[in-house]
């Protein structure tokens, strides 16, 4: 398919998934608003409907907690029967939501929404409208980053503590297999609904879901307080991608602040301290890659995944290290489509199972952005071209099988269409 029909098809997906208030990732599989999905959706929407892109981001901000956190799911009260888990599983979370009419989950996502606010804002040619959008959103964007930097900070490190695999967005990645190994079981019985519209072989295992539901119970009982939660939970991590995207968001928010004549939200010394901690915790010299840190066991999670290369988008990895990291990951994933989230030779690789190998368009967007930022423009263009090639071959799939390029998960997926639009617009 050439560029124009592809662009038209991607727009049709975004329009079909638009509820009027926000874009759902997939009407059947994910019928509510997801935080970082909407951030990517806004990048695509901004290529043809700037007002709609701005509204998408503001709908995420409307779901904020009084503490500043932007929840990973904002529920649509009309669709509660169509998705599990609903707000009843996050019972104590509801008292934290700033707007008492809104229901949310009790965890967050990487703050791509801040980066999207900068990029969407820049696409508005009218200076007054651009500044008005940033003025309307600035305090809430800042509160989200402040929340991650304070309520999610453990003593002795400025990095962000992630309390649930769903916060990372990489639900069943082998990065989080230590949760499965912990064997947690929730007290409340439950019935999964996620394999009604998608083959079970594309989805996480029951053992993973037991862990997800058990952690929700622990979080809810702790009333979402990090100190109380970590006393009882085996899962507290510094996710390499969350940390990278916090740093990127902090710099992007600084750009917005500059445009608005606001003081810098995070000073140089603070960002430097963060970057030094990132390097110390996340760089694994043995693997030659950036990986995660298990705050409970006090060690790196030595699992090679594309999270460590997507982390290049954080802007805190030097050009030489970026080049070496990318070369190393390319070696590990030789023969697979760009960018397999787990190397096919790894024991945990599973070609179709969600975050255990498949290629994801937003990850590719981050990798391409990070490579370009590190000066690897040809490599960045290659990742972008491969992403569009996958879409041309298999449609706007939720994710792609990395050996054959075939479609996995749900079809006509919002962030895949949005990323395609953004890439086509370059
Ligand atoms: C799901 O339901 O699969 C989501 O990833 C949880 O946010």
Short mmCIF file of C-alpha atoms and ligand atoms in Angstrom, two decimals:
data_model
loop_
_atom_site.label_atom_id
_atom_site.label_comp_id
_atom_site.label_asym_id
_atom_site.label_seq_id
_atom_site.Cartn_x
_atom_site.Cartn_y
_atom_site.Cartn_z
CA UNK A 1 0.00 0.00 0.00
CA UNK A 2 1.48 3.39 -0.89
CA UNK A 3 1.61 6.27 1.58
CA UNK A 4 -1.69 8.02 0.86
CA UNK A 5 -4.00 5.00 1.21
CA UNK A 6 -2.03 3.90 4.29
CA UNK A 7 -2.49 7.34 5.83
CA UNK A 8 -6.20 7.27 5.04
CA UNK A 9 -6.55 3.79 6.55
CA UNK A 10 -4.72 4.85 9.72
CA UNK A 11 -7.01 7.87 10.11
CA UNK A 12 -10.03 5.59 9.73
CA UNK A 13 -8.74 3.44 12.62
CA UNK A 14 -8.34 6.47 14.86
CA UNK A 15 -11.79 7.75 13.95
CA UNK A 16 -13.38 4.34 14.54
CA UNK A 17 -11.72 4.06 17.97
CA UNK A 18 -12.72 7.60 19.00
CA UNK A 19 -15.40 7.60 21.71
CA UNK A 20 -15.88 11.35 21.36
CA UNK A 21 -14.05 12.02 24.62
CA UNK A 22 -10.93 9.94 24.01
CA UNK A 23 -9.59 7.18 21.75
CA UNK A 24 -9.77 3.63 23.08
CA UNK A 25 -6.82 1.38 22.22
CA UNK A 26 -9.24 -1.18 20.76
CA UNK A 27 -13.06 -1.01 21.14
CA UNK A 28 -13.49 -4.71 22.02
CA UNK A 29 -10.26 -5.55 23.83
CA UNK A 30 -9.54 -2.30 25.71
CA UNK A 31 -12.74 -0.23 25.90
CA UNK A 32 -11.50 2.49 28.32
CA UNK A 33 -8.80 5.17 28.11
CA UNK A 34 -5.21 4.05 28.63
CA UNK A 35 -2.70 6.70 29.66
CA UNK A 36 0.32 6.07 27.43
CA UNK A 37 -1.79 4.68 24.59
CA UNK A 38 -3.50 8.07 24.46
CA UNK A 39 -0.15 9.85 24.46
CA UNK A 40 0.82 7.97 21.29
CA UNK A 41 -2.71 8.41 19.90
CA UNK A 42 -2.27 12.17 20.26
CA UNK A 43 0.87 12.09 18.11
CA UNK A 44 -1.12 10.48 15.31
CA UNK A 45 -4.21 12.64 15.78
CA UNK A 46 -2.06 15.77 15.61
CA UNK A 47 -1.15 14.95 12.01
CA UNK A 48 -4.73 15.64 10.87
CA UNK A 49 -6.82 17.04 13.75
CA UNK A 50 -4.92 19.23 16.19
CA UNK A 51 -7.91 20.02 18.42
CA UNK A 52 -8.69 16.34 18.78
CA UNK A 53 -5.07 15.60 19.73
CA UNK A 54 -5.09 18.30 22.40
CA UNK A 55 -8.42 16.98 23.77
CA UNK A 56 -6.98 13.44 23.93
CA UNK A 57 -4.19 14.59 26.24
CA UNK A 58 -6.52 16.72 28.34
CA UNK A 59 -8.77 13.69 28.86
CA UNK A 60 -5.78 11.85 30.40
CA UNK A 61 -5.08 14.85 32.63
CA UNK A 62 -8.72 15.01 33.74
CA UNK A 63 -8.31 11.56 35.31
CA UNK A 64 -5.51 12.80 37.60
CA UNK A 65 -5.27 12.01 41.28
CA UNK A 66 -5.14 14.72 43.92
CA UNK A 67 -1.50 13.68 44.45
CA UNK A 68 -0.77 14.41 40.77
CA UNK A 69 -0.58 10.82 39.54
CA UNK A 70 -2.04 10.14 36.10
CA UNK A 71 -3.70 6.71 36.30
CA UNK A 72 -2.97 4.10 33.68
CA UNK A 73 -6.69 3.55 33.01
CA UNK A 74 -9.53 6.04 33.08
CA UNK A 75 -12.73 4.00 32.99
CA UNK A 76 -15.71 4.60 30.75
CA UNK A 77 -18.71 3.95 33.00
CA UNK A 78 -20.72 2.71 29.98
CA UNK A 79 -18.26 -0.12 29.27
CA UNK A 80 -17.54 -1.55 32.74
CA UNK A 81 -19.02 -4.97 31.89
CA UNK A 82 -16.71 -5.31 28.90
CA UNK A 83 -13.32 -5.33 30.62
CA UNK A 84 -11.64 -6.85 33.66
CA UNK A 85 -10.44 -5.61 36.12
CA UNK A 86 -12.83 -2.71 36.66
CA UNK A 87 -12.70 0.07 39.25
CA UNK A 88 -14.16 -2.20 41.97
CA UNK A 89 -10.78 -3.98 42.12
CA UNK A 90 -9.13 -0.61 42.81
CA UNK A 91 -11.67 0.32 45.48
CA UNK A 92 -9.54 2.66 47.64
CA UNK A 93 -8.11 4.32 44.53
CA UNK A 94 -11.38 6.10 43.81
CA UNK A 95 -11.03 8.43 46.82
CA UNK A 96 -7.75 9.72 45.32
CA UNK A 97 -9.24 10.84 41.98
CA UNK A 98 -9.40 14.65 41.83
CA UNK A 99 -12.75 14.62 40.02
CA UNK A 100 -15.16 12.52 42.07
CA UNK A 101 -17.21 11.66 38.96
CA UNK A 102 -14.26 9.83 37.34
CA UNK A 103 -13.19 6.22 38.01
CA UNK A 104 -9.59 5.13 37.50
CA UNK A 105 -7.07 2.39 38.17
CA UNK A 106 -4.56 2.85 41.00
CA UNK A 107 -1.28 2.78 39.06
CA UNK A 108 0.33 4.89 36.38
CA UNK A 109 2.27 4.52 33.07
CA UNK A 110 5.53 5.98 31.70
CA UNK A 111 4.93 9.76 31.35
CA UNK A 112 4.94 9.89 27.54
CA UNK A 113 1.97 12.23 27.94
CA UNK A 114 4.41 15.08 28.76
CA UNK A 115 6.50 14.42 25.67
CA UNK A 116 3.32 14.19 23.60
CA UNK A 117 2.14 17.54 25.00
CA UNK A 118 5.37 19.16 23.81
CA UNK A 119 5.26 17.52 20.36
CA UNK A 120 1.54 18.11 19.82
CA UNK A 121 1.91 21.72 20.98
CA UNK A 122 4.72 22.31 18.50
CA UNK A 123 2.45 21.23 15.66
CA UNK A 124 0.08 24.15 16.31
CA UNK A 125 1.19 26.99 14.00
CA UNK A 126 -0.83 29.66 15.84
CA UNK A 127 1.41 30.83 18.68
CA UNK A 128 -1.46 31.99 20.92
CA UNK A 129 -3.30 28.68 20.62
CA UNK A 130 -0.09 26.76 21.18
CA UNK A 131 0.76 28.69 24.32
CA UNK A 132 -2.82 28.48 25.58
CA UNK A 133 -2.70 24.67 25.30
CA UNK A 134 0.57 24.49 27.22
CA UNK A 135 -0.72 26.98 29.80
CA UNK A 136 -3.86 24.87 30.36
CA UNK A 137 -1.88 21.65 30.80
CA UNK A 138 1.42 22.75 32.36
CA UNK A 139 0.57 22.41 36.08
CA UNK A 140 -0.98 18.97 35.67
CA UNK A 141 1.94 17.72 33.57
CA UNK A 142 4.34 19.00 36.17
CA UNK A 143 2.35 17.42 39.02
CA UNK A 144 2.58 14.05 37.27
CA UNK A 145 6.38 14.23 37.09
CA UNK A 146 6.67 15.57 40.64
CA UNK A 147 4.55 12.69 41.87
CA UNK A 148 6.82 10.12 40.24
CA UNK A 149 9.90 11.89 41.59
CA UNK A 150 8.65 12.08 45.18
CA UNK A 151 5.94 9.52 46.01
CA UNK A 152 7.84 6.88 43.97
CA UNK A 153 11.30 7.64 45.31
CA UNK A 154 12.99 5.17 47.62
CA UNK A 155 15.67 6.34 50.08
CA UNK A 156 19.09 6.69 48.47
CA UNK A 157 18.01 6.89 44.82
CA UNK A 158 16.27 9.52 42.66
CA UNK A 159 14.94 6.82 40.28
CA UNK A 160 11.23 6.00 39.91
CA UNK A 161 9.81 2.92 41.65
CA UNK A 162 7.35 0.92 39.57
CA UNK A 163 4.90 -1.13 41.63
CA UNK A 164 3.03 -3.22 39.06
CA UNK A 165 4.01 -4.74 35.68
CA UNK A 166 1.03 -2.91 34.12
CA UNK A 167 2.68 0.40 35.07
CA UNK A 168 5.61 -0.41 32.80
CA UNK A 169 3.15 -1.29 30.04
CA UNK A 170 5.25 -4.44 29.39
CA UNK A 171 2.91 -6.67 31.36
CA UNK A 172 4.35 -10.17 30.92
CA UNK A 173 7.86 -9.29 29.76
CA UNK A 174 10.50 -11.74 30.99
CA UNK A 175 11.85 -8.67 32.80
CA UNK A 176 9.10 -9.31 35.36
CA UNK A 177 9.28 -13.10 35.62
CA UNK A 178 10.42 -12.80 39.23
CA UNK A 179 6.82 -11.84 40.00
CA UNK A 180 5.53 -15.05 38.43
CA UNK A 181 8.19 -16.99 40.36
CA UNK A 182 6.95 -15.46 43.64
CA UNK A 183 3.70 -17.43 43.11
CA UNK A 184 1.30 -14.82 44.55
CA UNK A 185 -2.42 -15.61 44.41
CA UNK A 186 -5.18 -13.04 44.87
CA UNK A 187 -7.67 -13.61 47.69
CA UNK A 188 -10.69 -12.59 45.59
CA UNK A 189 -11.67 -15.01 42.83
CA UNK A 190 -11.71 -13.57 39.32
CA UNK A 191 -12.48 -14.39 35.70
CA UNK A 192 -10.20 -13.17 32.94
CA UNK A 193 -11.86 -11.49 29.99
CA UNK A 194 -8.78 -10.68 27.95
CA UNK A 195 -8.85 -13.81 25.76
CA UNK A 196 -12.42 -13.35 24.51
CA UNK A 197 -11.41 -11.29 21.48
CA UNK A 198 -7.77 -12.34 21.12
CA UNK A 199 -6.26 -15.87 21.01
CA UNK A 200 -5.14 -17.06 24.46
CA UNK A 201 -1.72 -17.88 22.99
CA UNK A 202 -1.16 -14.16 22.34
CA UNK A 203 -1.92 -13.23 25.94
CA UNK A 204 -0.18 -13.58 29.34
CA UNK A 205 -0.53 -16.85 31.27
CA UNK A 206 -2.94 -17.44 34.17
CA UNK A 207 0.06 -17.48 36.52
CA UNK A 208 0.91 -13.94 35.37
CA UNK A 209 -2.66 -12.80 35.98
CA UNK A 210 -2.61 -14.25 39.50
CA UNK A 211 0.37 -12.01 40.20
CA UNK A 212 -1.28 -8.94 38.61
CA UNK A 213 -4.46 -9.36 40.66
CA UNK A 214 -2.60 -10.14 43.87
CA UNK A 215 -0.52 -6.96 43.51
CA UNK A 216 -3.67 -4.91 43.00
CA UNK A 217 -4.97 -6.26 46.32
CA UNK A 218 -1.69 -5.38 48.05
CA UNK A 219 -1.69 -1.88 46.57
CA UNK A 220 -5.31 -1.25 47.48
CA UNK A 221 -4.80 -2.49 51.06
CA UNK A 222 -1.79 -0.16 51.35
CA UNK A 223 -3.96 2.70 50.05
CA UNK A 224 -1.35 3.21 47.32
CA UNK A 225 1.33 4.26 49.80
CA UNK A 226 4.76 3.10 48.59
CA UNK A 227 6.18 2.54 52.08
CA UNK A 228 3.28 0.38 53.22
CA UNK A 229 3.16 -1.52 49.93
CA UNK A 230 6.84 -2.39 49.78
CA UNK A 231 6.68 -4.00 53.22
CA UNK A 232 4.42 -6.71 51.82
CA UNK A 233 5.20 -6.87 48.09
CA UNK A 234 7.84 -8.84 46.14
CA UNK A 235 7.48 -6.42 43.22
CA UNK A 236 9.19 -3.02 43.30
CA UNK A 237 11.45 -2.21 40.36
CA UNK A 238 13.30 0.62 38.68
CA UNK A 239 12.10 0.02 35.14
CA UNK A 240 14.79 1.15 32.70
CA UNK A 241 12.19 2.56 30.32
CA UNK A 242 10.10 4.33 32.97
CA UNK A 243 13.27 6.02 34.25
CA UNK A 244 14.40 6.99 30.75
CA UNK A 245 10.99 8.39 29.87
CA UNK A 246 10.77 10.31 33.16
CA UNK A 247 14.07 11.98 32.28
CA UNK A 248 12.87 12.71 28.74
CA UNK A 249 9.60 14.11 30.08
CA UNK A 250 11.44 16.29 32.61
CA UNK A 251 13.51 17.80 29.80
CA UNK A 252 10.44 18.22 27.58
CA UNK A 253 8.54 19.90 30.39
CA UNK A 254 11.53 22.25 30.71
CA UNK A 255 11.01 23.20 27.05
CA UNK A 256 7.35 23.97 27.68
CA UNK A 257 8.26 25.97 30.79
CA UNK A 258 10.73 28.01 28.71
CA UNK A 259 8.01 28.81 26.15
CA UNK A 260 5.67 29.90 28.93
CA UNK A 261 8.27 31.96 30.77
CA UNK A 262 8.02 29.65 33.79
CA UNK A 263 11.09 28.77 35.88
CA UNK A 264 12.78 25.45 34.96
CA UNK A 265 10.79 22.66 36.68
CA UNK A 266 13.89 20.52 37.27
CA UNK A 267 17.30 22.13 37.49
CA UNK A 268 20.44 20.84 35.79
CA UNK A 269 21.90 19.39 39.01
CA UNK A 270 18.76 17.35 39.61
CA UNK A 271 18.73 15.94 36.08
CA UNK A 272 22.44 15.16 36.31
CA UNK A 273 21.93 13.31 39.59
CA UNK A 274 19.14 11.31 37.94
CA UNK A 275 21.30 10.50 34.90
CA UNK A 276 24.17 9.31 37.11
CA UNK A 277 21.84 7.02 39.09
CA UNK A 278 20.39 5.73 35.81
CA UNK A 279 23.83 4.79 34.54
CA UNK A 280 24.83 3.13 37.79
CA UNK A 281 21.68 1.05 38.22
CA UNK A 282 20.67 0.26 34.67
CA UNK A 283 23.88 -0.32 32.74
CA UNK A 284 24.81 -4.00 32.80
CA UNK A 285 28.45 -4.30 31.71
CA UNK A 286 28.16 -8.10 31.41
CA UNK A 287 25.25 -7.93 28.97
CA UNK A 288 26.39 -4.72 27.30
CA UNK A 289 22.82 -3.44 27.61
CA UNK A 290 20.60 -1.30 29.81
CA UNK A 291 18.30 -3.41 32.00
CA UNK A 292 16.01 -3.06 35.03
CA UNK A 293 16.78 -2.99 38.73
CA UNK A 294 14.93 -5.14 41.25
CA UNK A 295 14.57 -2.92 44.35
CA UNK A 296 13.52 -5.89 46.54
CA UNK A 297 16.45 -8.18 45.71
CA UNK A 298 18.80 -5.20 45.29
CA UNK A 299 20.18 -6.33 41.92
CA UNK A 300 19.85 -5.90 38.18
CA UNK A 301 17.34 -7.99 36.27
CA UNK A 302 19.80 -9.39 33.76
CA UNK A 303 17.28 -10.01 30.97
CA UNK A 304 18.03 -8.46 27.56
CA UNK A 305 14.97 -6.78 26.06
CA UNK A 306 14.19 -3.89 23.75
CA UNK A 307 13.29 -1.78 26.80
CA UNK A 308 17.00 -1.02 27.11
CA UNK A 309 17.19 0.30 23.55
CA UNK A 310 13.85 2.15 23.73
CA UNK A 311 15.46 3.85 26.73
CA UNK A 312 17.67 5.75 24.24
CA UNK A 313 14.65 8.05 23.87
CA UNK A 314 15.34 9.30 27.40
CA UNK A 315 18.23 11.42 26.13
CA UNK A 316 20.57 10.34 28.93
CA UNK A 317 22.71 7.78 27.13
CA UNK A 318 25.79 9.13 25.32
CA UNK A 319 26.22 8.67 21.56
CA UNK A 320 29.00 6.08 21.83
CA UNK A 321 27.14 3.95 24.36
CA UNK A 322 23.96 4.29 22.27
CA UNK A 323 25.77 2.97 19.20
CA UNK A 324 27.25 0.03 21.14
CA UNK A 325 23.93 -0.84 22.80
CA UNK A 326 22.10 -0.81 19.50
CA UNK A 327 24.78 -2.96 17.81
CA UNK A 328 24.63 -5.43 20.69
CA UNK A 329 20.85 -5.72 20.56
CA UNK A 330 20.90 -6.06 16.77
CA UNK A 331 23.32 -8.98 17.18
CA UNK A 332 21.10 -10.66 19.74
CA UNK A 333 18.02 -10.26 17.53
CA UNK A 334 19.67 -10.99 14.15
CA UNK A 335 17.17 -12.50 11.71
CA UNK A 336 14.11 -11.05 13.52
CA UNK A 337 12.05 -8.09 12.37
CA UNK A 338 12.97 -4.76 13.97
CA UNK A 339 12.63 -4.47 16.94
CA UNK A 340 11.83 -7.82 18.62
CA UNK A 341 11.10 -7.07 22.28
CA UNK A 342 12.93 -10.25 23.37
CA UNK A 343 15.81 -11.86 21.40
CA UNK A 344 14.59 -15.07 19.66
CA UNK A 345 17.52 -17.00 21.14
CA UNK A 346 16.55 -16.17 24.72
CA UNK A 347 14.99 -18.98 26.79
CA UNK A 348 11.95 -16.83 27.60
CA UNK A 349 11.23 -15.86 23.97
CA UNK A 350 7.69 -16.62 22.83
CA UNK A 351 6.98 -15.34 19.32
CA UNK A 352 3.31 -14.38 19.82
CA UNK A 353 2.84 -13.97 23.55
CA UNK A 354 2.38 -10.24 24.11
CA UNK A 355 5.61 -8.76 25.58
CA UNK A 356 7.73 -11.91 25.30
CA UNK A 357 9.08 -11.29 21.79
CA UNK A 358 6.65 -9.48 19.45
CA UNK A 359 7.41 -6.16 17.80
CA UNK A 360 5.36 -3.19 19.07
CA UNK A 361 4.96 0.02 17.05
CA UNK A 362 5.31 2.47 19.98
CA UNK A 363 8.50 0.72 21.11
CA UNK A 364 9.83 1.14 17.58
CA UNK A 365 8.85 4.82 17.70
CA UNK A 366 10.87 5.26 20.90
CA UNK A 367 13.84 3.32 19.51
CA UNK A 368 13.83 5.39 16.31
CA UNK A 369 13.53 8.61 18.29
CA UNK A 370 16.39 7.58 20.58
CA UNK A 371 18.63 6.54 17.70
CA UNK A 372 17.99 9.83 15.91
CA UNK A 373 18.74 11.73 19.13
CA UNK A 374 22.05 9.86 19.38
CA UNK A 375 22.95 10.86 15.82
CA UNK A 376 22.22 7.42 14.28
CA UNK A 377 19.90 8.83 11.65
CA UNK A 378 20.17 5.99 9.12
CA UNK A 379 19.44 3.42 11.79
CA UNK A 380 16.49 5.48 13.01
CA UNK A 381 15.11 5.71 9.47
CA UNK A 382 15.50 1.95 9.11
CA UNK A 383 13.45 1.27 12.23
CA UNK A 384 10.78 3.68 11.01
CA UNK A 385 10.67 2.08 7.55
CA UNK A 386 10.47 -1.41 9.03
CA UNK A 387 7.56 -0.35 11.23
CA UNK A 388 5.63 0.91 8.21
CA UNK A 389 6.55 -2.23 6.32
CA UNK A 390 5.08 -4.40 9.08
CA UNK A 391 1.88 -2.36 8.99
CA UNK A 392 1.69 -2.62 5.19
CA UNK A 393 2.06 -6.38 5.47
CA UNK A 394 -0.18 -7.18 8.45
CA UNK A 395 -2.37 -4.13 9.09
CA UNK A 396 -2.62 -2.01 12.25
CA UNK A 397 -2.12 -4.98 14.56
CA UNK A 398 -1.68 -4.54 18.28
CA UNK A 399 1.74 -6.22 17.87
CA UNK A 400 3.66 -8.29 15.30
CA UNK A 401 5.21 -11.74 15.34
CA UNK A 402 8.95 -10.95 15.02
CA UNK A 403 9.97 -13.87 12.79
CA UNK A 404 7.17 -13.72 10.21
CA UNK A 405 5.80 -10.19 10.68
CA UNK A 406 2.25 -11.57 11.05
CA UNK A 407 -0.42 -9.80 13.09
CA UNK A 408 -0.91 -10.63 16.80
CA UNK A 409 -3.37 -9.47 19.47
CA UNK A 410 -6.23 -7.15 18.56
CA UNK A 411 -6.61 -5.61 15.10
CA UNK A 412 -7.12 -1.96 14.06
CA UNK A 413 -5.16 -0.83 17.07
CA UNK A 414 -4.94 2.83 18.00
CA UNK A 415 -1.29 3.28 18.84
CA UNK A 416 -0.14 1.29 15.81
CA UNK A 417 -2.20 3.54 13.51
CA UNK A 418 -1.04 6.66 15.35
CA UNK A 419 2.64 5.74 15.15
CA UNK A 420 2.22 4.98 11.43
CA UNK A 421 0.73 8.45 10.88
CA UNK A 422 3.53 10.13 12.76
CA UNK A 423 6.19 8.17 10.83
CA UNK A 424 4.51 8.90 7.49
CA UNK A 425 4.52 12.58 8.34
CA UNK A 426 8.29 12.84 8.78
C1 LIG B 1 -4.42 -5.43 29.87
O1 LIG B 1 -5.58 -5.47 30.27
O2 LIG B 1 -3.90 -6.32 29.20
C2 LIG B 1 -3.62 -4.23 30.13
O3 LIG B 1 -2.32 -4.34 29.63
C3 LIG B 1 -3.60 -3.84 31.58
O4 LIG B 1 -3.38 -2.49 31.59
#
